[in-house]
Short mmCIF file of C-alpha atoms in Angstrom, two decimals:
data_model
loop_
_atom_site.label_atom_id
_atom_site.label_comp_id
_atom_site.label_asym_id
_atom_site.label_seq_id
_atom_site.Cartn_x
_atom_site.Cartn_y
_atom_site.Cartn_z
CA MET A 1 -7.53 -15.89 7.61
CA THR A 2 -7.33 -15.27 3.87
CA GLU A 3 -6.49 -11.70 2.95
CA SER A 4 -9.20 -9.74 1.20
CA LEU A 5 -9.01 -8.84 -2.49
CA ALA A 6 -8.44 -5.22 -1.46
CA ARG A 7 -5.36 -6.15 0.57
CA ARG A 8 -3.98 -8.46 -2.12
CA GLU A 9 -4.50 -5.91 -4.89
CA ARG A 10 -2.86 -3.24 -2.73
CA ALA A 11 0.22 -5.42 -2.28
CA ALA A 12 0.35 -6.34 -5.97
CA LEU A 13 0.00 -2.71 -7.01
CA CYS A 14 2.86 -1.71 -4.70
CA ASP A 15 5.07 -4.52 -6.00
CA LEU A 16 4.39 -3.49 -9.60
CA ALA A 17 4.88 0.20 -8.82
CA LEU A 18 8.41 -0.53 -7.62
CA GLU A 19 9.06 -2.76 -10.61
CA VAL A 20 7.99 -0.27 -13.30
CA GLY A 21 9.27 2.90 -11.62
CA ALA A 22 7.89 6.35 -10.87
CA ASP A 23 7.67 7.53 -14.49
CA ALA A 24 5.77 4.53 -15.84
CA PRO A 25 2.59 5.43 -17.76
CA THR A 26 -0.88 4.48 -16.54
CA LEU A 27 -4.37 4.33 -18.01
CA CYS A 28 -5.22 7.48 -16.01
CA GLU A 29 -4.68 10.17 -18.63
CA GLY A 30 -1.70 12.35 -17.79
CA TRP A 31 -0.75 10.35 -14.70
CA THR A 32 2.46 8.45 -14.12
CA ALA A 33 2.87 5.69 -11.55
CA SER A 34 4.06 8.36 -9.11
CA ASP A 35 0.86 10.37 -9.62
CA LEU A 36 -1.26 7.24 -9.12
CA VAL A 37 0.44 6.30 -5.86
CA ALA A 38 0.16 9.88 -4.60
CA HIS A 39 -3.56 9.90 -5.47
CA LEU A 40 -4.16 6.73 -3.47
CA LEU A 41 -2.31 8.11 -0.45
CA VAL A 42 -4.29 11.36 -0.51
CA ARG A 43 -7.55 9.45 -0.92
CA GLU A 44 -6.90 7.38 2.21
CA ARG A 45 -5.02 9.82 4.41
CA ASN A 46 -6.32 13.28 3.51
CA PRO A 47 -10.09 13.03 3.08
CA VAL A 48 -10.61 16.78 2.76
CA ALA A 49 -8.11 17.15 -0.06
CA SER A 50 -9.42 13.99 -1.71
CA LEU A 51 -12.72 15.78 -2.33
CA GLY A 52 -10.85 17.32 -5.24
CA ASN A 53 -11.38 14.03 -7.05
CA VAL A 54 -15.10 14.74 -7.27
CA LEU A 55 -15.43 18.51 -6.77
CA GLU A 56 -13.77 20.70 -9.36
CA SER A 57 -13.49 23.57 -6.89
CA MET A 58 -11.37 21.35 -4.63
CA ALA A 59 -9.10 20.03 -7.39
CA PRO A 60 -6.23 22.44 -6.62
CA ARG A 61 -6.21 21.21 -3.03
CA ALA A 62 -5.98 17.60 -4.17
CA GLU A 63 -3.17 18.45 -6.57
CA SER A 64 -1.28 20.28 -3.81
CA ALA A 65 -1.68 17.30 -1.46
CA MET A 66 -0.43 14.93 -4.17
CA ALA A 67 2.61 17.12 -4.78
CA LYS A 68 3.36 17.12 -1.06
CA GLN A 69 3.24 13.33 -1.02
CA GLN A 70 5.53 13.13 -4.05
CA ALA A 71 8.07 15.37 -2.34
CA GLU A 72 8.62 12.50 0.12
CA GLY A 73 10.07 10.36 -2.68
CA TYR A 74 8.59 7.54 -4.72
CA ASP A 75 9.92 4.58 -2.73
CA ALA A 76 8.75 6.18 0.51
CA MET A 77 5.28 6.73 -0.94
CA VAL A 78 5.01 3.10 -2.01
CA ALA A 79 6.20 1.92 1.41
CA THR A 80 3.52 4.02 3.11
CA LEU A 81 0.81 2.86 0.70
CA ARG A 82 1.63 -0.80 1.31
CA THR A 83 0.18 -0.68 4.85
CA PRO A 84 -3.42 0.56 5.15
CA PRO A 85 -4.00 3.37 7.65
CA ALA A 86 -5.09 2.32 11.13
CA PRO A 87 -8.86 2.68 10.66
CA LEU A 88 -8.79 0.25 7.73
CA ARG A 89 -6.67 -2.23 9.67
CA ILE A 90 -9.03 -2.06 12.65
CA LEU A 91 -12.14 -2.32 10.43
CA PRO A 92 -11.17 -4.69 7.60
CA PHE A 93 -14.75 -4.85 6.31
CA VAL A 94 -14.54 -1.11 5.59
CA ASP A 95 -11.32 -1.74 3.68
CA ARG A 96 -13.05 -4.44 1.62
CA ILE A 97 -15.98 -2.18 0.75
CA MET A 98 -13.97 0.99 0.21
CA ASN A 99 -10.99 -0.48 -1.62
CA GLY A 100 -11.96 -3.67 -3.45
CA PHE A 101 -12.73 -1.93 -6.73
CA GLU A 102 -10.34 0.97 -6.10
CA TYR A 103 -7.18 -1.11 -5.90
CA LEU A 104 -8.29 -3.61 -8.51
CA VAL A 105 -8.93 -0.86 -11.07
CA HIS A 106 -5.80 1.12 -10.25
CA HIS A 107 -3.67 -2.03 -10.33
CA GLU A 108 -4.99 -2.59 -13.85
CA ASP A 109 -4.32 1.08 -14.65
CA LEU A 110 -0.68 0.38 -13.90
CA ARG A 111 -0.57 -3.06 -15.54
CA ARG A 112 -2.30 -1.97 -18.74
CA GLY A 113 -0.41 1.29 -19.06
CA VAL A 114 2.71 -0.66 -20.02
CA ASP A 115 3.19 -2.03 -23.55
CA GLY A 116 2.80 -5.78 -23.89
CA TRP A 117 0.33 -6.24 -21.04
CA GLN A 118 -1.89 -9.30 -21.03
CA PRO A 119 -5.26 -9.82 -19.32
CA ARG A 120 -5.14 -11.91 -16.17
CA SER A 121 -7.51 -14.43 -14.65
CA LEU A 122 -8.79 -13.81 -11.15
CA ASP A 123 -9.62 -16.48 -8.60
CA PRO A 124 -13.23 -17.65 -9.11
CA ALA A 125 -14.15 -16.64 -5.55
CA ASP A 126 -12.87 -13.11 -6.22
CA VAL A 127 -14.84 -12.98 -9.47
CA ASP A 128 -18.03 -13.99 -7.63
CA ALA A 129 -17.43 -11.35 -4.95
CA LEU A 130 -16.79 -8.66 -7.56
CA TRP A 131 -19.93 -9.60 -9.46
CA SER A 132 -21.99 -9.50 -6.27
CA GLN A 133 -20.78 -5.99 -5.47
CA LEU A 134 -21.03 -4.85 -9.08
CA SER A 135 -24.57 -6.13 -9.58
CA ARG A 136 -25.80 -4.66 -6.28
CA GLY A 137 -24.34 -1.26 -7.13
CA ALA A 138 -24.86 -1.38 -10.88
CA SER A 139 -27.12 1.67 -11.04
CA PHE A 140 -24.49 3.73 -9.19
CA PHE A 141 -21.49 2.47 -11.12
CA GLY A 142 -23.31 3.00 -14.41
CA ARG A 143 -24.89 6.33 -13.52
CA LYS A 144 -23.12 8.10 -16.41
CA LEU A 145 -24.38 5.72 -19.07
CA PRO A 146 -26.65 7.46 -21.59
CA GLY A 147 -29.49 4.93 -21.74
CA PRO A 148 -30.92 1.55 -20.74
CA THR A 149 -28.08 -0.90 -20.16
CA VAL A 150 -27.69 -4.46 -18.89
CA LEU A 151 -24.49 -6.24 -17.89
CA ARG A 152 -24.10 -9.92 -18.73
CA ARG A 153 -21.50 -12.08 -17.04
CA ARG A 154 -20.11 -14.29 -19.79
CA ASP A 155 -19.07 -17.27 -17.66
CA THR A 156 -22.42 -17.82 -15.96
CA GLY A 157 -24.87 -15.81 -18.06
CA ALA A 158 -26.02 -13.85 -14.99
CA THR A 159 -27.27 -10.34 -15.72
CA ALA A 160 -27.56 -7.07 -13.85
CA VAL A 161 -29.68 -4.09 -14.87
CA VAL A 162 -27.66 -0.89 -14.84
CA ARG A 163 -30.28 1.46 -16.25
CA LYS A 164 -33.88 0.40 -16.79
CA GLY A 165 -35.74 0.95 -20.02
CA ALA A 166 -36.84 -0.56 -23.29
CA ASP A 167 -34.36 -1.91 -25.87
CA PRO A 168 -31.33 -1.87 -23.57
CA VAL A 169 -27.75 -2.28 -24.65
CA THR A 170 -26.39 -5.55 -23.26
CA ILE A 171 -22.67 -5.56 -22.46
CA SER A 172 -21.26 -9.08 -22.17
CA GLY A 173 -17.83 -10.01 -20.91
CA GLU A 174 -15.62 -11.19 -18.10
CA VAL A 175 -16.42 -9.58 -14.76
CA LEU A 176 -13.08 -7.78 -14.50
CA GLU A 177 -13.55 -6.25 -17.94
CA LEU A 178 -17.08 -5.12 -17.07
CA VAL A 179 -15.75 -3.42 -13.94
CA LEU A 180 -13.04 -1.65 -15.91
CA PHE A 181 -15.54 -0.49 -18.53
CA LEU A 182 -17.88 1.02 -15.94
CA PHE A 183 -14.90 2.79 -14.38
CA GLY A 184 -14.19 4.43 -17.72
CA ARG A 185 -11.17 2.41 -18.80
CA SER A 186 -10.71 2.00 -22.54
CA ALA A 187 -8.14 -0.83 -22.41
CA THR A 188 -10.64 -3.66 -22.03
CA VAL A 189 -10.66 -7.08 -23.65
CA GLY A 190 -13.45 -9.14 -25.17
CA LEU A 191 -16.50 -7.02 -24.38
CA GLU A 192 -19.50 -7.45 -26.68
CA PHE A 193 -22.24 -4.85 -27.11
CA ASP A 194 -25.68 -5.87 -28.33
CA GLY A 195 -28.66 -3.60 -28.93
CA PRO A 196 -29.89 -0.81 -31.18
CA GLU A 197 -27.02 0.55 -33.25
CA ALA A 198 -27.34 4.17 -32.11
CA ALA A 199 -27.67 3.14 -28.47
CA VAL A 200 -24.60 0.89 -28.68
CA ALA A 201 -22.60 3.75 -30.20
CA ALA A 202 -23.70 6.10 -27.40
CA VAL A 203 -22.72 3.61 -24.70
CA ARG A 204 -19.34 2.95 -26.29
CA GLU A 205 -18.60 6.67 -26.54
CA ALA A 206 -19.88 7.66 -23.08
CA ASP A 207 -17.44 9.38 -20.75
CA LEU A 208 -17.50 7.05 -17.74
CA GLY A 209 -14.30 8.23 -16.10
CA ALA A 210 -14.35 7.44 -12.39
#
């Protein structure tokens, strides 16, 4: 059976993490590759501490859990991350839902944090699956956008409404780049923004960090 995108992106992220080293920069402001790997381990293996990613009051707990992971050593962290915890191995559909975007985005955080990176092309089947998930959850993924917004998939012309309203901003681009934009990443390629000038400026400047 073909491995899911989540599993393949996990493996690729781990391979790259070893290649670039613990101190490599990432697109996550202030985080090195070591911090990124520690974050992913805490997210999957310490759900209470991982609440610090969304609740400011819990942030110190998340930071403490990350530091504890890092004390194990970088290579050991990567080795642990490479194999999903038992629940995700037993329930691969949960892994696909929970980790498809997570590992894709964080793999790109690592790839695009290094000078000289180039955009990559995903398998068409993966692109279709990402678009399906993105379009179904568009209102959630774009919840921080300041006004009416529509996504437009450049290769097929398919659209997804993120926020309803008159005179929306239409963001056109490759599916991977649209995902990265909605997850608050600035290192995107080839996105086009059409709509009222002030609305376009507001969308471009929105803090979408996720």
